[in-house]
Coordinates of C-alpha atoms in Angstrom, one line a residue:
X1423 CA 67.3 9.1 81.0
X1424 CA 69.8 5.8 81.1
X1425 CA 69.4 5.6 84.8
X1426 CA 65.5 5.8 84.3
X1427 CA 66.0 3.2 81.5
X1428 CA 67.9 0.5 83.8
X1429 CA 65.3 0.9 86.5
X1430 CA 62.5 0.2 83.7
X1431 CA 64.5 -3.3 82.5
X1432 CA 65.6 -4.5 86.1
X1433 CA 61.5 -4.3 87.1
X1434 CA 59.8 -5.6 83.7
X1435 CA 62.7 -8.3 83.4
X1436 CA 61.5 -9.5 86.5
X1437 CA 57.9 -9.3 86.4
X1438 CA 58.2 -11.0 82.7
X1439 CA 59.9 -13.8 84.2
X1440 CA 57.9 -17.4 84.8
X1441 CA 58.5 -20.1 86.5
X1442 CA 58.3 -22.9 84.0
X1443 CA 59.3 -25.8 86.6
X1444 CA 56.2 -25.5 88.7
X1445 CA 52.8 -25.7 88.2
X1446 CA 49.4 -25.6 90.2
X1447 CA 50.1 -29.4 90.3
X1448 CA 53.4 -29.5 91.5
X1449 CA 52.2 -29.5 95.5
X1450 CA 49.6 -31.9 94.7
X1451 CA 50.5 -35.1 96.8
X1452 CA 53.4 -33.5 98.7
X1453 CA 52.8 -34.2 102.5
X1454 CA 54.4 -31.0 104.6
X1455 CA 55.8 -30.9 108.3
X1456 CA 54.1 -29.6 110.6
X1457 CA 54.9 -25.8 112.3
X1458 CA 56.0 -25.3 115.4
X1459 CA 54.0 -24.2 118.2
X1460 CA 56.4 -20.7 118.5
X1461 CA 55.4 -20.7 114.6
X1462 CA 51.7 -21.1 115.5
X1463 CA 51.7 -18.4 118.8
X1464 CA 53.2 -15.5 117.0
X1465 CA 53.3 -13.0 120.4
X1466 CA 55.4 -11.2 122.3
X1467 CA 57.4 -14.0 123.7
X1468 CA 56.8 -17.0 121.1
X1469 CA 57.5 -15.9 117.5
X1470 CA 59.1 -16.9 114.6
X1471 CA 59.9 -16.0 110.9
X1472 CA 58.1 -17.0 108.2
X1473 CA 60.3 -17.6 104.8
X1474 CA 60.2 -19.1 101.6
X1475 CA 60.3 -22.9 102.1
X1476 CA 63.4 -25.3 100.9
X1477 CA 61.0 -27.4 99.7
X1478 CA 60.5 -27.6 95.7
X1479 CA 58.0 -25.2 94.6
X1480 CA 57.7 -23.6 97.7
X1481 CA 54.6 -26.3 98.6
X1482 CA 55.1 -25.7 102.3
X1483 CA 54.9 -22.8 105.0
X1484 CA 58.3 -22.4 106.0
X1485 CA 59.1 -21.1 109.7
X1486 CA 61.8 -20.6 111.9
X1487 CA 62.1 -20.4 115.6
X1488 CA 63.0 -17.4 117.2
X1489 CA 65.1 -17.6 120.1
X1490 CA 65.3 -15.2 122.7
X1491 CA 68.1 -13.3 124.0
X1492 CA 70.6 -15.4 126.2
X1493 CA 69.3 -18.7 124.8
X1494 CA 71.8 -20.7 122.9
X1495 CA 72.3 -20.9 118.9
X1496 CA 74.8 -21.9 115.8
X1497 CA 75.8 -20.3 113.0
X1498 CA 76.3 -23.7 110.7
X1499 CA 78.0 -24.5 108.0
X1500 CA 76.8 -26.4 104.7
X1501 CA 76.9 -29.9 105.9
X1502 CA 74.2 -29.0 108.6
X1503 CA 71.0 -29.6 108.2
X1504 CA 68.0 -27.3 107.6
X1505 CA 68.1 -25.1 110.6
X1506 CA 64.5 -24.9 112.9
X1507 CA 65.8 -21.6 114.7
X1508 CA 67.3 -18.5 114.4
X1509 CA 68.0 -15.2 116.8
X1510 CA 65.5 -13.5 117.0
X1511 CA 64.5 -9.5 115.4
X1512 CA 67.5 -7.0 116.6
X1513 CA 69.8 -10.6 117.4
X1514 CA 72.8 -12.4 116.7
X1515 CA 74.1 -15.4 117.2
X1516 CA 77.7 -14.3 119.3
X1517 CA 80.7 -17.1 119.2
X1518 CA 83.3 -16.8 121.6
X1519 CA 86.4 -17.1 118.6
X1520 CA 85.7 -17.1 115.0
X1521 CA 86.3 -20.9 114.6
X1522 CA 82.8 -21.9 116.7
X1523 CA 79.7 -22.1 115.2
X1524 CA 77.9 -21.9 118.6
X1525 CA 77.2 -19.0 120.6
X1526 CA 74.8 -17.4 122.4
X1527 CA 71.9 -14.8 121.1
X1528 CA 73.1 -11.4 121.9
X1529 CA 71.9 -7.8 120.7
X1530 CA 73.6 -6.6 117.4
X1531 CA 75.7 -3.9 117.3
X1532 CA 75.3 -1.9 114.9
X1533 CA 75.1 2.2 114.4
X1534 CA 71.2 2.2 114.4
X1535 CA 71.2 -0.1 117.5
X1536 CA 74.4 1.7 119.4
X1537 CA 71.8 4.8 118.8
X1538 CA 69.4 3.2 121.2
X1539 CA 71.4 1.6 123.7
X1540 CA 72.5 5.9 124.3
X1541 CA 68.9 7.0 124.4
X1542 CA 68.6 3.9 126.9
X1543 CA 71.5 4.5 128.6
X1544 CA 70.6 8.4 128.9
X1545 CA 67.2 7.4 130.1
X1546 CA 68.6 5.7 133.0
X1547 CA 70.8 8.5 133.7
X1548 CA 68.4 11.6 133.4
X1549 CA 70.3 13.3 130.7
X1550 CA 67.8 12.3 127.5
X1551 CA 65.8 14.8 126.2
X1552 CA 62.0 14.9 126.7
X1553 CA 61.4 15.4 123.1
X1554 CA 64.0 13.2 122.0
X1555 CA 62.8 9.6 120.0
X1556 CA 64.5 6.6 120.7
X1557 CA 65.7 5.4 117.3
X1558 CA 63.8 2.9 116.1
X1559 CA 65.9 0.4 113.8
X1560 CA 64.3 -3.2 111.7
X1561 CA 64.9 -6.4 112.8
X1562 CA 68.4 -6.9 111.0
X1563 CA 69.7 -3.5 113.1
X1564 CA 69.4 -1.0 110.2
X1565 CA 67.6 2.3 110.2
X1566 CA 63.9 2.4 109.2
X1567 CA 63.6 4.8 106.4
X1568 CA 62.1 7.7 108.5
X1569 CA 62.7 9.9 111.6
X1570 CA 59.8 11.7 113.5
X1571 CA 59.7 14.9 115.0
X1572 CA 56.8 14.9 118.0
X1573 CA 54.4 17.4 116.8
X1574 CA 56.3 18.9 113.8
X1575 CA 57.2 16.6 110.7
X1576 CA 58.4 13.4 109.6
X1577 CA 61.1 13.1 107.2
X1578 CA 62.8 9.8 105.1
X1579 CA 66.3 8.7 105.5
X1580 CA 69.1 6.5 104.0
X1581 CA 70.3 3.4 104.7
X1582 CA 72.8 5.3 107.0
X1583 CA 70.3 7.3 109.0
X1584 CA 71.0 10.9 107.4
X1585 CA 68.3 12.6 106.1
X1586 CA 67.1 12.6 102.5
X1587 CA 64.2 14.0 100.3
X1588 CA 60.6 13.0 101.5
X1589 CA 59.0 14.4 104.3
X1590 CA 54.8 14.9 105.6
X1591 CA 53.3 16.3 108.8
X1592 CA 53.6 14.2 111.6
X1593 CA 51.8 11.3 112.1
X1594 CA 52.1 7.9 114.4
X1595 CA 51.6 6.1 111.1
X1596 CA 54.9 6.7 110.0
X1597 CA 55.4 3.2 109.6
X1598 CA 53.0 2.8 106.9
X1599 CA 53.0 6.5 105.5
X1600 CA 57.1 6.8 105.1
X1601 CA 58.2 3.3 103.0
X1602 CA 60.5 6.2 101.2
X1603 CA 61.7 3.7 99.1
X1604 CA 61.6 6.0 95.6
X1605 CA 64.0 8.5 97.5
X1606 CA 65.7 5.5 99.0
X1607 CA 66.7 4.0 95.3
X1608 CA 67.6 7.5 94.3
X1609 CA 70.9 7.5 95.9
X1610 CA 71.4 3.8 94.0
X1611 CA 70.8 5.3 90.4
X1612 CA 73.5 7.2 90.3
X1613 CA 75.8 4.9 91.8
X1614 CA 74.8 2.7 89.4
X1615 CA 75.2 5.7 86.3
X1616 CA 79.1 5.4 87.4
X1617 CA 78.4 9.1 90.0
X1618 CA 79.1 9.6 94.2
X1619 CA 75.6 8.6 96.4
X1620 CA 75.9 12.4 96.8
X1621 CA 75.4 13.1 92.9
X1622 CA 72.4 15.0 92.0
X1623 CA 70.6 13.4 88.8
X1624 CA 68.9 15.8 86.5
X1625 CA 64.7 15.6 86.2
X1626 CA 64.7 13.3 83.1
X1627 CA 67.4 11.1 84.9
X1628 CA 65.5 9.0 87.7
X1629 CA 61.6 8.1 88.4
X1630 CA 59.5 10.5 90.0
X1631 CA 58.9 10.6 94.1
X1632 CA 56.4 11.8 95.5
X1633 CA 56.4 14.2 98.0
X1634 CA 56.8 11.6 101.1
X1635 CA 59.3 9.6 99.2
X1636 CA 57.2 6.8 97.8
X1637 CA 57.0 6.7 94.0
X1638 CA 54.5 9.0 92.4
X1639 CA 52.0 6.1 90.6
X1640 CA 52.5 7.5 86.9
X1641 CA 56.1 7.7 85.3
X1642 CA 57.1 9.2 81.7
X1643 CA 60.0 7.7 79.8
X1644 CA 60.8 9.4 76.5
X1645 CA 57.7 10.7 76.1
X1646 CA 56.0 7.3 77.2
X1647 CA 54.0 6.7 79.8
X1648 CA 53.2 3.8 82.1
X1649 CA 51.6 3.0 86.0
X1650 CA 54.1 1.7 88.7
X1651 CA 53.3 0.4 92.5
X1652 CA 53.8 3.5 94.5
X1653 CA 56.2 1.6 97.1
X1654 CA 58.6 -0.2 95.0
X1655 CA 58.5 1.4 91.7
X1656 CA 57.2 -2.1 89.9
X1657 CA 55.0 -1.7 86.7
X1658 CA 51.8 -2.0 88.1
X1659 CA 50.4 -3.8 84.9
X1660 CA 52.9 -4.9 82.5
X1661 CA 51.0 -5.8 80.2
X1662 CA 49.5 -3.1 79.2
X1663 CA 50.6 -0.5 76.0
X1664 CA 52.5 2.4 77.5
X1665 CA 50.8 6.1 76.8
X1666 CA 51.6 8.8 75.1
X1667 CA 52.2 11.6 76.9
X1668 CA 49.7 14.0 75.4
X1669 CA 47.0 11.3 76.0
X1670 CA 47.5 10.2 79.4
X1671 CA 44.0 10.9 80.7
X1672 CA 42.4 8.5 83.6
X1673 CA 40.9 7.0 80.5
X1674 CA 43.6 5.9 79.4
X1675 CA 45.7 5.1 82.1
X1676 CA 44.5 3.1 85.1
X1677 CA 46.6 5.4 87.6
X1678 CA 46.1 9.2 86.3
X1679 CA 44.3 11.4 88.9
X1680 CA 44.9 14.7 87.6
X1681 CA 41.2 15.9 86.3
X1682 CA 43.1 17.5 83.4
X1683 CA 44.0 15.2 80.9
X1684 CA 47.5 15.6 79.2
X1685 CA 49.8 16.8 82.2
X1686 CA 52.5 15.4 83.4
X1687 CA 55.5 17.2 83.8
X1688 CA 55.3 20.3 86.3
X1689 CA 56.2 23.8 87.1
X1690 CA 60.2 23.3 87.6
X1691 CA 60.5 20.3 85.5
X1692 CA 58.6 22.2 82.6
X1693 CA 61.4 25.5 83.6
X1694 CA 63.8 22.9 83.0
X1695 CA 63.2 21.5 79.9
X1696 CA 62.6 24.7 78.0
X1697 CA 66.1 25.4 79.4
X1698 CA 67.3 22.6 78.1
X1699 CA 65.6 22.9 75.1
X1700 CA 67.3 25.9 74.4
X1701 CA 70.4 25.2 75.6
X1702 CA 70.9 21.7 73.4
X1703 CA 69.5 24.3 70.5
X1704 CA 72.7 26.6 70.7
X1705 CA 75.0 23.9 71.5
X1706 CA 74.0 22.1 67.9
X1707 CA 74.8 24.9 66.6
X1708 CA 78.3 24.4 67.2
X1709 CA 79.0 27.1 70.0
X1710 CA 81.9 26.6 71.7
X1711 CA 80.7 28.5 74.9
X1712 CA 77.2 28.5 76.7
X1713 CA 76.7 31.5 79.0
X1714 CA 73.3 33.0 80.9
X1715 CA 71.8 29.6 80.9
X1716 CA 70.1 29.4 84.5
X1717 CA 68.7 25.9 85.4
X1718 CA 65.9 25.6 87.9
X1719 CA 66.6 23.1 90.5
X1720 CA 63.9 20.5 91.1
X1721 CA 63.8 18.2 94.0
X1722 CA 62.7 14.3 92.8
X1723 CA 59.0 14.8 93.3
X1724 CA 59.3 17.2 90.2
X1725 CA 59.0 20.6 92.1
X1726 CA 61.2 23.5 93.6
X1727 CA 63.9 22.7 95.9
X1728 CA 63.9 24.6 98.8
X1729 CA 66.9 26.1 98.0
X1730 CA 67.5 28.8 95.0
X1731 CA 69.6 31.6 93.8
X1732 CA 70.8 34.2 91.8
X1733 CA 73.8 35.8 91.1
X1734 CA 73.2 37.9 94.3
X1735 CA 71.0 36.3 96.7
X1736 CA 70.2 32.2 98.1
X1737 CA 66.5 32.6 99.1
X1738 CA 63.6 29.9 100.1
X1739 CA 60.9 29.0 98.1
X1740 CA 57.8 26.8 98.5
X1741 CA 57.3 23.9 96.5
X1742 CA 55.9 26.3 93.5
X1743 CA 58.5 28.1 93.5
X1744 CA 57.6 31.2 95.5
X1745 CA 59.9 32.9 97.1
X1746 CA 59.5 32.9 101.3
X1747 CA 60.6 36.4 101.8
X1748 CA 61.3 35.6 105.4
X1749 CA 64.1 33.4 103.9
X1750 CA 66.3 35.8 101.7
X1751 CA 70.3 36.2 101.9
X1752 CA 72.7 38.5 100.1
X1753 CA 75.2 35.8 99.1
X1754 CA 78.0 38.9 99.7
X1755 CA 77.2 40.3 102.9
X1756 CA 75.6 37.1 104.6
X1757 CA 78.2 34.4 102.7
X1758 CA 78.1 32.2 106.0
X1759 CA 74.7 31.7 106.4
X1760 CA 74.3 31.7 102.6
X1761 CA 76.5 28.7 102.5
X1762 CA 75.1 26.9 105.3
X1763 CA 71.2 27.8 103.4
X1764 CA 69.3 24.9 103.7
X1765 CA 65.8 26.1 104.3
X1766 CA 64.5 23.0 106.1
X1767 CA 63.2 25.0 108.9
X1768 CA 61.3 27.3 106.4
X1769 CA 59.3 24.5 105.1
X1770 CA 58.9 22.4 108.4
X1771 CA 56.7 25.6 108.9
X1772 CA 54.6 24.9 105.9
X1773 CA 53.7 21.5 106.3
X1774 CA 53.0 21.4 109.7
X1775 CA 49.2 21.9 110.3
X1776 CA 49.6 22.0 114.2
X1777 CA 50.2 25.0 116.7
X1778 CA 54.2 24.1 117.7
X1779 CA 56.0 25.5 114.8
X1780 CA 60.2 25.7 114.8
X1781 CA 61.8 29.1 115.2
X1782 CA 63.6 29.4 112.0
X1783 CA 66.6 31.6 110.9
X1784 CA 67.3 34.5 108.6
X1785 CA 68.4 32.2 106.0
X1786 CA 65.2 29.5 106.8
X1787 CA 67.4 27.3 108.9
X1788 CA 66.5 25.4 112.6
X1789 CA 67.4 27.7 115.0
X1790 CA 69.7 25.8 117.2
X1791 CA 67.1 26.8 120.5
X1792 CA 63.7 25.9 120.0
X1793 CA 61.2 26.6 122.9
X1794 CA 58.1 24.6 123.1
X1795 CA 55.5 24.2 126.1
X1796 CA 57.7 26.6 128.4
X1797 CA 61.1 24.7 127.9
X1798 CA 63.8 25.7 125.9
X1799 CA 66.3 22.9 124.0
X1800 CA 68.7 22.6 121.5
X1801 CA 68.1 20.9 118.1
X1802 CA 70.6 19.2 115.4
X1803 CA 69.6 20.7 111.6
X1804 CA 67.0 18.3 111.2
X1805 CA 65.2 20.2 114.2
X1806 CA 65.7 17.1 116.2
X1807 CA 66.0 17.5 120.2
X1808 CA 69.8 16.8 121.0
X1809 CA 71.0 16.3 124.8
X1810 CA 74.3 15.0 126.4
X1811 CA 74.2 17.3 129.4
X1812 CA 71.5 16.5 132.6
X1813 CA 70.6 20.7 132.3
X1814 CA 70.0 20.2 128.0
X1815 CA 66.4 21.6 128.9
X1816 CA 65.8 24.9 131.0
X1817 CA 62.4 27.2 131.6
X1818 CA 61.9 29.2 128.9
X1819 CA 62.2 32.5 131.3
X1820 CA 65.8 31.6 132.5
X1821 CA 69.0 31.7 130.2
X1822 CA 68.8 29.6 127.2
X1823 CA 70.7 26.0 127.6
X1824 CA 74.2 25.7 126.0
X1825 CA 74.1 23.9 122.8
X1826 CA 76.4 21.6 121.6
X1827 CA 78.6 22.7 118.0
X1828 CA 76.1 21.8 115.3
X1829 CA 79.3 20.4 113.3
X1830 CA 79.5 18.1 116.1
X1831 CA 76.0 16.8 116.2
X1832 CA 75.3 16.1 112.1

């Protein structure tokens, strides 16, 4: 709950702050410099980046020309005038030594761009897989928030490119449909609370996300609800009064979509809250040790996490908590399968609407060898093809390919 209050305080402070220095008349007599030809063109070879203007009140359009690879550049210093150009997307100004400010625009070297370089090199020497996807990076060389498996699913990744909550059926529009901001912000909230970035927050400790990693448009704190932007979580109507959770409906909350009024929590969240209430009741009665309380594992969208367990078994479930009988493992007899269980493949099969569904292991994980359209290939634990050998794909009629150690590709 503290985490939600921190997030809400940040968003409301930003949106309630008004600039008292600038008015509609501030720019009346300002003469703006002309934009460069590159900034006007904005095509594949001639383009620029628009930024906030250094002129008071941002009265004028301000654009820096994008330099191409190999063109001369300067890092500049505080004594230099306002720059007119900058190395373009994916490029950085490289100098010969640390004391020099002048250099040449060259490709960035980040974890993301290094994956692109590896793919390109393997494409040239013939060791890139046919279902491998070239890594997408931002103009700053960072990982884009999603990764797609052709014909199957697209899922969210964090700033270091590792898979996080948020998934949907494969789409060529992932750049628009998988912003994953809520899912990515979840890690930051854990850090704010003083926990490590892999910590698990409980259902009432974070803003709720949607299945694809966006913010749920309806959020509730201490039974008071309001609307937020699905992409960044900022209050959509910051001046509107909060609505009691029992009174939320399409008429009281503009972003409410449920046909039934007064419904916010989902089955997993309700189960968690019921157990928590019972637990706190006994705790208030000064019980020193409490046993037998089993909290369900809920995902960031309030539904059941893919992996659930009881005292004897681990098993995969769908979002409503129904057991997928094809993926149930005895923790005593199959301890290794139980320990590595992630149910990513089992869940993917529920999402994929096409015919090319992946083969799963008995614990719901991806089988390391996947065969599609007559060809067999190796995949990692997320279902992405991995290939570092010229013979990494074989005909389905032949012996399966030799796959790398799963731990080495993760």
